[in-house]
Short mmCIF file of N, CA and C in Angstrom, two decimals:
data_model
loop_
_atom_site.label_atom_id
_atom_site.label_comp_id
_atom_site.label_asym_id
_atom_site.label_seq_id
_atom_site.Cartn_x
_atom_site.Cartn_y
_atom_site.Cartn_z
N MET Q 189 1.70 135.05 80.60
CA MET Q 189 2.98 135.59 80.60
C MET Q 189 2.85 137.50 79.88
N ASP Q 190 2.73 138.13 80.81
CA ASP Q 190 2.12 139.38 81.11
C ASP Q 190 3.12 140.66 80.84
N GLY Q 191 4.39 140.09 80.21
CA GLY Q 191 5.45 141.14 80.10
C GLY Q 191 5.65 142.54 81.38
N SER Q 192 4.91 142.57 82.59
CA SER Q 192 5.24 143.52 83.69
C SER Q 192 6.37 144.12 83.96
N ALA Q 193 6.96 144.92 84.18
CA ALA Q 193 7.69 145.51 84.77
C ALA Q 193 8.32 144.23 85.78
N PRO Q 194 10.09 144.51 85.95
CA PRO Q 194 10.61 143.94 86.38
C PRO Q 194 10.47 143.78 88.24
N ARG Q 195 10.50 142.91 88.85
CA ARG Q 195 9.90 142.83 90.47
C ARG Q 195 11.17 143.30 91.35
N VAL Q 196 12.48 143.36 91.07
CA VAL Q 196 13.32 143.74 91.53
C VAL Q 196 14.26 145.09 90.69
N ALA Q 197 14.09 146.05 90.78
CA ALA Q 197 14.80 146.67 90.41
C ALA Q 197 16.23 146.57 89.92
N LYS Q 198 16.88 147.00 88.54
CA LYS Q 198 18.34 146.42 88.62
C LYS Q 198 19.16 147.06 89.11
N LEU Q 199 20.01 146.57 88.86
CA LEU Q 199 21.50 147.06 89.66
C LEU Q 199 22.14 147.55 88.46
N ALA Q 200 22.69 149.05 88.79
CA ALA Q 200 24.00 149.20 87.80
C ALA Q 200 25.42 148.57 88.04
N PRO Q 201 25.69 148.48 86.49
CA PRO Q 201 26.80 147.36 86.64
C PRO Q 201 28.17 148.63 87.91
N GLU Q 202 28.29 149.94 87.70
CA GLU Q 202 29.43 150.35 88.62
C GLU Q 202 28.64 150.60 89.98
N SER Q 203 27.71 150.18 90.44
CA SER Q 203 27.14 150.10 92.10
C SER Q 203 27.22 148.68 92.79
N LEU Q 204 28.15 147.83 91.37
CA LEU Q 204 28.46 146.65 92.07
C LEU Q 204 29.47 146.20 92.80
N ASP Q 205 29.34 145.55 94.06
CA ASP Q 205 30.54 145.34 95.02
C ASP Q 205 31.45 144.41 94.71
N ALA Q 206 32.50 143.67 94.94
CA ALA Q 206 33.33 142.42 94.38
C ALA Q 206 32.90 141.19 94.17
N GLU Q 207 31.69 140.85 95.10
CA GLU Q 207 31.07 139.45 95.24
C GLU Q 207 29.86 139.73 94.28
N GLN Q 208 29.21 140.71 94.29
CA GLN Q 208 28.16 140.98 93.27
C GLN Q 208 29.10 140.90 91.50
N ARG Q 209 30.13 141.76 91.40
CA ARG Q 209 31.15 141.68 90.20
C ARG Q 209 31.09 140.68 89.56
N ALA Q 210 31.64 139.62 90.78
CA ALA Q 210 32.19 138.21 90.54
C ALA Q 210 30.72 137.73 89.80
N VAL Q 211 29.40 137.76 89.90
CA VAL Q 211 28.57 137.12 89.69
C VAL Q 211 28.16 137.35 88.45
N TYR Q 212 28.20 139.04 88.40
CA TYR Q 212 27.77 139.76 86.93
C TYR Q 212 28.61 138.86 86.08
N ASP Q 213 30.35 138.83 86.47
CA ASP Q 213 30.74 138.95 85.54
C ASP Q 213 30.64 137.09 84.83
N ALA Q 214 30.16 136.51 85.68
CA ALA Q 214 30.54 135.16 85.75
C ALA Q 214 29.05 134.76 84.34
N ILE Q 215 28.03 135.44 84.56
CA ILE Q 215 26.63 135.80 83.52
C ILE Q 215 26.93 136.44 82.64
N ALA Q 216 27.44 137.68 82.15
CA ALA Q 216 27.77 138.60 81.01
C ALA Q 216 29.00 138.14 80.47
N GLY Q 217 29.62 137.37 81.13
CA GLY Q 217 31.08 137.04 80.17
C GLY Q 217 31.59 135.55 79.94
N GLY Q 218 30.39 134.78 81.01
CA GLY Q 218 30.83 133.42 80.71
C GLY Q 218 30.37 132.46 79.28
N ARG Q 219 29.66 131.58 79.27
CA ARG Q 219 29.64 130.71 78.31
C ARG Q 219 28.43 131.12 77.82
N ARG Q 220 27.57 131.75 78.96
CA ARG Q 220 25.96 132.51 78.21
C ARG Q 220 26.58 133.05 76.89
N ALA Q 221 27.41 133.94 77.31
CA ALA Q 221 27.42 135.14 76.53
C ALA Q 221 28.64 134.95 74.99
N GLU Q 222 29.72 133.43 75.44
CA GLU Q 222 29.92 132.47 73.82
C GLU Q 222 28.78 132.26 72.92
N GLY Q 223 29.10 132.66 71.48
CA GLY Q 223 28.29 132.31 70.60
C GLY Q 223 27.36 133.23 70.43
N PRO Q 224 26.40 132.51 69.47
CA PRO Q 224 24.86 133.67 68.80
C PRO Q 224 24.06 134.09 70.04
N GLN Q 225 24.18 135.33 70.28
CA GLN Q 225 23.19 135.85 71.19
C GLN Q 225 22.22 135.59 70.98
N LEU Q 226 21.14 134.52 71.51
CA LEU Q 226 19.51 134.54 70.60
C LEU Q 226 18.74 135.19 71.98
N PHE Q 227 19.51 135.87 72.86
CA PHE Q 227 18.43 136.74 73.71
C PHE Q 227 19.66 137.41 74.81
N ARG Q 228 19.10 138.66 75.15
CA ARG Q 228 19.25 139.52 75.51
C ARG Q 228 20.07 139.47 76.84
N LEU Q 229 21.35 139.09 77.52
CA LEU Q 229 21.77 138.91 78.81
C LEU Q 229 21.74 140.40 79.69
N VAL Q 230 22.01 141.53 78.86
CA VAL Q 230 22.68 142.68 79.57
C VAL Q 230 21.36 143.94 78.80
N ASP Q 231 20.82 144.61 79.41
CA ASP Q 231 20.27 145.83 78.89
C ASP Q 231 20.63 146.59 78.57
N ASP Q 232 20.18 148.10 77.71
CA ASP Q 232 21.04 149.08 77.36
C ASP Q 232 22.18 150.03 78.07
N ARG Q 233 21.88 149.39 79.48
CA ARG Q 233 22.48 150.33 80.25
C ARG Q 233 23.45 149.57 81.22
N GLY Q 234 23.27 147.79 80.94
CA GLY Q 234 24.35 147.08 81.38
C GLY Q 234 23.98 146.21 82.61
N GLY Q 235 22.78 146.43 82.42
CA GLY Q 235 21.74 145.88 84.17
C GLY Q 235 21.79 144.01 83.32
N LEU Q 236 21.74 143.49 84.67
CA LEU Q 236 21.56 142.28 83.51
C LEU Q 236 20.45 141.93 83.59
N GLU Q 237 19.55 141.20 83.01
CA GLU Q 237 18.48 140.80 82.47
C GLU Q 237 18.12 139.60 83.34
N GLY Q 238 16.02 139.63 83.12
CA GLY Q 238 15.57 138.87 83.93
C GLY Q 238 16.05 138.20 85.12
N PRO Q 239 15.84 136.89 85.50
CA PRO Q 239 15.99 136.21 86.68
C PRO Q 239 17.47 137.10 87.34
N PHE Q 240 18.24 136.80 86.14
CA PHE Q 240 20.41 136.96 86.50
C PHE Q 240 20.09 138.34 87.44
N ASN Q 241 19.46 139.32 87.10
CA ASN Q 241 19.17 140.45 87.84
C ASN Q 241 19.47 140.08 89.74
N ALA Q 242 18.40 139.26 90.10
CA ALA Q 242 17.89 138.88 91.70
C ALA Q 242 19.71 138.32 92.04
N PHE Q 243 20.11 138.08 90.97
CA PHE Q 243 21.43 137.07 91.10
C PHE Q 243 22.04 138.02 92.16
N LEU Q 244 22.25 139.11 91.97
CA LEU Q 244 23.34 140.03 92.62
C LEU Q 244 22.94 140.18 94.11
N LEU Q 245 21.80 140.15 94.25
CA LEU Q 245 21.23 140.49 95.77
C LEU Q 245 21.73 139.40 96.75
N GLN Q 246 21.71 138.49 96.06
CA GLN Q 246 22.57 137.28 97.18
C GLN Q 246 24.25 136.63 96.28
N PRO Q 247 24.89 137.44 96.53
CA PRO Q 247 25.88 136.80 95.44
C PRO Q 247 26.45 135.67 95.86
N ARG Q 248 25.99 135.05 96.79
CA ARG Q 248 26.90 133.37 96.58
C ARG Q 248 25.55 132.85 96.27
N LEU Q 249 24.70 132.97 96.75
CA LEU Q 249 23.67 131.74 96.26
C LEU Q 249 23.76 132.34 95.02
N GLY Q 250 23.60 133.34 94.06
CA GLY Q 250 23.86 133.59 93.11
C GLY Q 250 24.23 133.62 92.18
N LEU Q 251 25.85 133.29 92.37
CA LEU Q 251 26.66 132.49 91.50
C LEU Q 251 26.92 131.03 91.20
N ALA Q 252 25.93 130.23 93.01
CA ALA Q 252 26.11 128.91 93.03
C ALA Q 252 24.59 128.65 91.48
N LEU Q 253 23.73 129.75 91.88
CA LEU Q 253 22.45 129.30 91.16
C LEU Q 253 23.24 129.68 89.57
N GLN Q 254 23.80 130.46 89.02
CA GLN Q 254 24.56 130.99 87.80
C GLN Q 254 25.38 129.43 87.48
N ASP Q 255 25.90 129.13 88.68
CA ASP Q 255 26.64 127.82 87.95
C ASP Q 255 25.85 126.33 87.51
N LEU Q 256 24.32 126.69 88.81
CA LEU Q 256 23.79 125.31 88.52
C LEU Q 256 23.36 125.34 86.73
N GLY Q 257 22.69 126.82 86.47
CA GLY Q 257 21.96 126.70 85.61
C GLY Q 257 22.91 126.48 84.04
N SER Q 258 24.44 127.32 84.14
CA SER Q 258 25.17 126.64 83.01
C SER Q 258 25.57 125.24 83.42
N ALA Q 259 25.68 124.26 84.12
CA ALA Q 259 25.42 122.96 84.36
C ALA Q 259 24.49 122.53 83.42
N VAL Q 260 23.50 122.89 84.37
CA VAL Q 260 21.96 122.27 83.29
C VAL Q 260 22.23 122.42 82.05
N ARG Q 261 22.45 123.76 81.28
CA ARG Q 261 22.63 124.12 80.36
C ARG Q 261 23.49 123.79 79.28
N TYR Q 262 24.52 123.19 79.81
CA TYR Q 262 26.12 122.70 79.00
C TYR Q 262 26.32 121.55 79.62
N GLU Q 263 26.29 121.04 80.61
CA GLU Q 263 27.17 119.77 81.22
C GLU Q 263 26.09 118.64 81.08
N THR Q 264 24.94 118.43 80.50
CA THR Q 264 23.97 117.36 80.74
C THR Q 264 24.58 116.30 79.44
N SER Q 265 23.48 115.42 79.61
CA SER Q 265 23.86 114.20 78.29
C SER Q 265 22.20 114.05 77.23
N LEU Q 266 21.56 115.48 77.89
CA LEU Q 266 20.23 115.56 77.03
C LEU Q 266 20.69 116.28 75.82
N SER Q 267 19.82 115.76 74.84
CA SER Q 267 20.54 116.60 73.13
C SER Q 267 20.18 118.41 73.17
N ASP Q 268 20.18 119.13 72.74
CA ASP Q 268 19.80 120.82 72.99
C ASP Q 268 18.36 120.59 72.62
N ARG Q 269 18.11 119.83 71.53
CA ARG Q 269 16.33 120.15 71.61
C ARG Q 269 15.69 119.36 73.06
N ALA Q 270 15.91 118.44 73.50
CA ALA Q 270 15.59 117.59 74.76
C ALA Q 270 15.45 118.35 76.05
N ARG Q 271 16.60 119.66 75.79
CA ARG Q 271 16.94 120.21 77.29
C ARG Q 271 16.13 121.19 76.94
N GLU Q 272 15.98 121.99 75.61
CA GLU Q 272 15.00 123.32 75.77
C GLU Q 272 13.83 122.92 75.78
N ILE Q 273 13.22 121.95 75.47
CA ILE Q 273 11.89 121.22 75.64
C ILE Q 273 11.74 121.08 77.27
N ALA Q 274 12.62 120.40 77.98
CA ALA Q 274 12.34 120.39 79.59
C ALA Q 274 12.22 122.12 79.93
N ILE Q 275 13.41 122.81 79.48
CA ILE Q 275 13.26 124.37 80.28
C ILE Q 275 11.94 124.86 79.97
N LEU Q 276 11.83 124.46 78.90
CA LEU Q 276 9.86 125.41 78.00
C LEU Q 276 8.94 125.25 78.92
N VAL Q 277 9.15 123.78 78.98
CA VAL Q 277 7.55 123.58 79.91
C VAL Q 277 7.73 123.77 81.28
N VAL Q 278 8.56 124.08 82.26
CA VAL Q 278 9.12 124.31 83.32
C VAL Q 278 8.77 125.88 83.14
N SER Q 279 8.83 126.55 81.84
CA SER Q 279 8.95 128.43 81.40
C SER Q 279 7.13 128.22 81.50
N VAL Q 280 7.03 127.19 81.48
CA VAL Q 280 5.23 127.25 81.03
C VAL Q 280 4.91 127.04 82.47
N HIS Q 281 5.01 126.31 83.32
CA HIS Q 281 3.96 126.04 84.45
C HIS Q 281 4.57 126.98 85.41
N TRP Q 282 5.42 127.91 85.86
CA TRP Q 282 5.60 128.96 86.29
C TRP Q 282 5.71 130.37 85.82
N ASP Q 283 5.00 130.09 84.54
CA ASP Q 283 4.25 131.60 83.34
C ASP Q 283 5.78 132.55 83.68
N SER Q 284 7.27 131.97 83.64
CA SER Q 284 8.35 132.96 83.43
C SER Q 284 8.42 133.75 82.02
N ASP Q 285 7.92 135.02 81.90
CA ASP Q 285 7.94 135.48 81.05
C ASP Q 285 9.64 135.50 80.06
N PHE Q 286 10.78 135.55 80.76
CA PHE Q 286 12.16 135.99 80.95
C PHE Q 286 12.69 134.15 80.23
N GLU Q 287 12.30 133.61 80.72
CA GLU Q 287 12.58 132.08 80.71
C GLU Q 287 12.00 131.77 79.28
N TRP Q 288 10.35 131.81 79.23
CA TRP Q 288 9.83 131.55 77.76
C TRP Q 288 10.63 132.46 76.31
N HIS Q 289 10.85 133.72 76.36
CA HIS Q 289 11.17 134.16 75.89
C HIS Q 289 12.76 134.01 75.36
N ALA Q 290 13.72 133.41 76.31
CA ALA Q 290 14.64 133.51 75.83
C ALA Q 290 15.20 132.10 75.51
N HIS Q 291 14.05 130.92 75.96
CA HIS Q 291 14.67 129.56 75.34
C HIS Q 291 13.46 129.24 74.24
N ARG Q 292 12.83 130.20 73.90
CA ARG Q 292 11.78 129.82 72.82
C ARG Q 292 12.90 130.35 71.71
N ALA Q 293 14.13 131.84 71.73
CA ALA Q 293 14.79 131.60 70.74
C ALA Q 293 16.02 130.34 70.66
N VAL Q 294 16.30 130.16 72.20
CA VAL Q 294 17.26 128.76 71.93
C VAL Q 294 16.29 127.63 71.45
N GLY Q 295 15.40 127.38 71.69
CA GLY Q 295 14.61 126.14 71.07
C GLY Q 295 14.77 126.10 69.71
N ARG Q 296 14.62 127.19 69.58
CA ARG Q 296 14.49 127.53 67.65
C ARG Q 296 15.24 127.53 67.00
N HIS Q 297 16.55 128.05 67.51
CA HIS Q 297 17.47 127.81 67.46
C HIS Q 297 18.74 125.95 67.00
N VAL Q 298 17.49 125.22 68.05
CA VAL Q 298 18.46 124.12 68.06
C VAL Q 298 17.46 123.48 67.21
N GLY Q 299 16.57 123.76 66.28
CA GLY Q 299 15.99 122.80 65.83
C GLY Q 299 13.86 123.01 65.84
N LEU Q 300 13.61 123.11 66.99
CA LEU Q 300 12.32 123.23 67.25
C LEU Q 300 11.67 124.22 66.41
N THR Q 301 10.47 123.31 66.06
CA THR Q 301 9.43 124.30 65.08
C THR Q 301 8.40 125.45 65.75
N ASP Q 302 7.96 126.06 65.02
CA ASP Q 302 7.16 127.11 65.52
C ASP Q 302 5.23 126.01 66.39
N ASP Q 303 5.30 124.91 65.26
CA ASP Q 303 4.19 124.04 65.79
C ASP Q 303 4.43 123.26 67.41
N GLU Q 304 6.38 123.13 67.36
CA GLU Q 304 5.96 122.41 68.21
C GLU Q 304 6.75 123.52 70.20
N LEU Q 305 6.77 124.58 69.34
CA LEU Q 305 7.02 125.61 70.11
C LEU Q 305 5.56 126.23 70.54
N ASP Q 306 5.27 125.96 69.88
CA ASP Q 306 3.49 126.65 70.41
C ASP Q 306 2.96 125.49 71.40
N SER Q 307 2.57 123.93 70.61
CA SER Q 307 2.25 123.07 71.50
C SER Q 307 3.17 122.88 72.74
N LEU Q 308 4.06 123.19 73.41
CA LEU Q 308 4.97 123.87 74.45
C LEU Q 308 3.85 124.49 75.10
N GLY Q 309 3.79 125.58 74.48
CA GLY Q 309 3.12 126.84 75.14
C GLY Q 309 1.59 126.63 75.83
N LYS Q 310 0.96 125.89 75.11
CA LYS Q 310 -0.12 125.25 75.18
C LYS Q 310 0.22 123.42 76.35
N GLN Q 311 1.30 123.03 76.69
CA GLN Q 311 1.12 122.34 77.79
C GLN Q 311 0.86 120.88 76.56
N ARG Q 312 1.04 120.93 75.95
CA ARG Q 312 0.84 119.87 74.55
C ARG Q 312 1.65 119.36 74.12
N PHE Q 313 1.81 117.86 74.17
CA PHE Q 313 3.34 116.79 73.44
C PHE Q 313 3.16 115.64 72.64
N ASP Q 314 1.95 115.96 72.47
CA ASP Q 314 1.88 114.89 71.48
C ASP Q 314 2.38 115.46 69.99
N VAL Q 315 3.16 116.25 69.85
CA VAL Q 315 3.95 116.82 68.82
C VAL Q 315 5.18 116.13 68.79
N PHE Q 316 5.68 115.63 69.44
CA PHE Q 316 7.25 114.68 69.98
C PHE Q 316 7.00 113.64 70.06
N SER Q 317 7.86 113.09 69.70
CA SER Q 317 7.87 111.37 69.70
C SER Q 317 9.30 110.95 70.51
N GLY Q 318 9.46 109.68 71.06
CA GLY Q 318 10.27 108.87 71.44
C GLY Q 318 11.01 109.83 73.06
N ASP Q 319 12.25 110.33 72.82
CA ASP Q 319 12.67 110.57 73.82
C ASP Q 319 12.04 111.85 74.43
N GLU Q 320 12.07 112.60 73.40
CA GLU Q 320 11.62 113.91 73.65
C GLU Q 320 10.54 114.18 74.07
N GLN Q 321 9.20 113.47 73.97
CA GLN Q 321 8.57 113.01 74.36
C GLN Q 321 8.22 112.79 75.83
N VAL Q 322 9.19 112.07 76.31
CA VAL Q 322 9.29 111.55 77.36
C VAL Q 322 9.92 112.55 78.28
N VAL Q 323 10.74 113.46 77.60
CA VAL Q 323 11.13 114.38 78.65
C VAL Q 323 10.18 115.54 78.76
N ALA Q 324 9.40 115.86 77.95
CA ALA Q 324 8.40 116.75 77.32
C ALA Q 324 7.11 116.39 78.96
N ARG Q 325 6.87 114.94 78.96
CA ARG Q 325 5.68 114.36 79.60
C ARG Q 325 6.21 114.75 80.95
N THR Q 326 7.37 113.85 81.30
CA THR Q 326 8.32 113.76 82.65
C THR Q 326 8.40 114.91 83.61
N THR Q 327 8.83 116.08 82.51
CA THR Q 327 9.03 117.25 83.20
C THR Q 327 7.83 117.43 83.55
N HIS Q 328 6.33 117.83 82.58
CA HIS Q 328 5.65 118.36 83.13
C HIS Q 328 4.98 118.02 84.52
N LEU Q 329 5.02 116.70 84.27
CA LEU Q 329 4.84 115.74 85.56
C LEU Q 329 5.28 116.06 86.61
N LEU Q 330 6.78 116.68 86.79
CA LEU Q 330 7.84 116.66 87.93
C LEU Q 330 7.25 117.94 88.21
N THR Q 331 6.54 118.65 86.90
CA THR Q 331 6.09 119.78 87.90
C THR Q 331 4.55 120.27 88.51
N SER Q 332 4.11 119.35 88.15
CA SER Q 332 2.53 119.49 88.32
C SER Q 332 2.30 119.60 89.63
N GLU Q 333 1.32 119.93 90.01
CA GLU Q 333 0.87 120.27 92.23
C GLU Q 333 0.06 118.94 92.00
#
């Protein structure tokens, strides 16, 4: 995870058409924007951060992806810790800087320790037990080639 520049230029909020604006509003004003802000959804100019900006390029698909991400985050029966473990395992596999940064903060907020977070970054799952270890190992297996 190298922190390089975004691959897609950020779209300015004032340049969005109606479909793009609906996606923007669902992200910047939806459930992700409620509660504690553990990572930035928008930059100082109002552009969407991370993968959310790319959702604006194909608004119908972007809205579906936003809805899916929201459902995974807020509508599953996984505990908050287990959900964040799964997301972080996937972020390491795909070398996703934004997801790692964002969900490391969320993980810490839901009780993951620095040792647990560091272990996830190294794809080591022995720090977990029970269902959390099952989630980590299963997610790792599902993302392995």
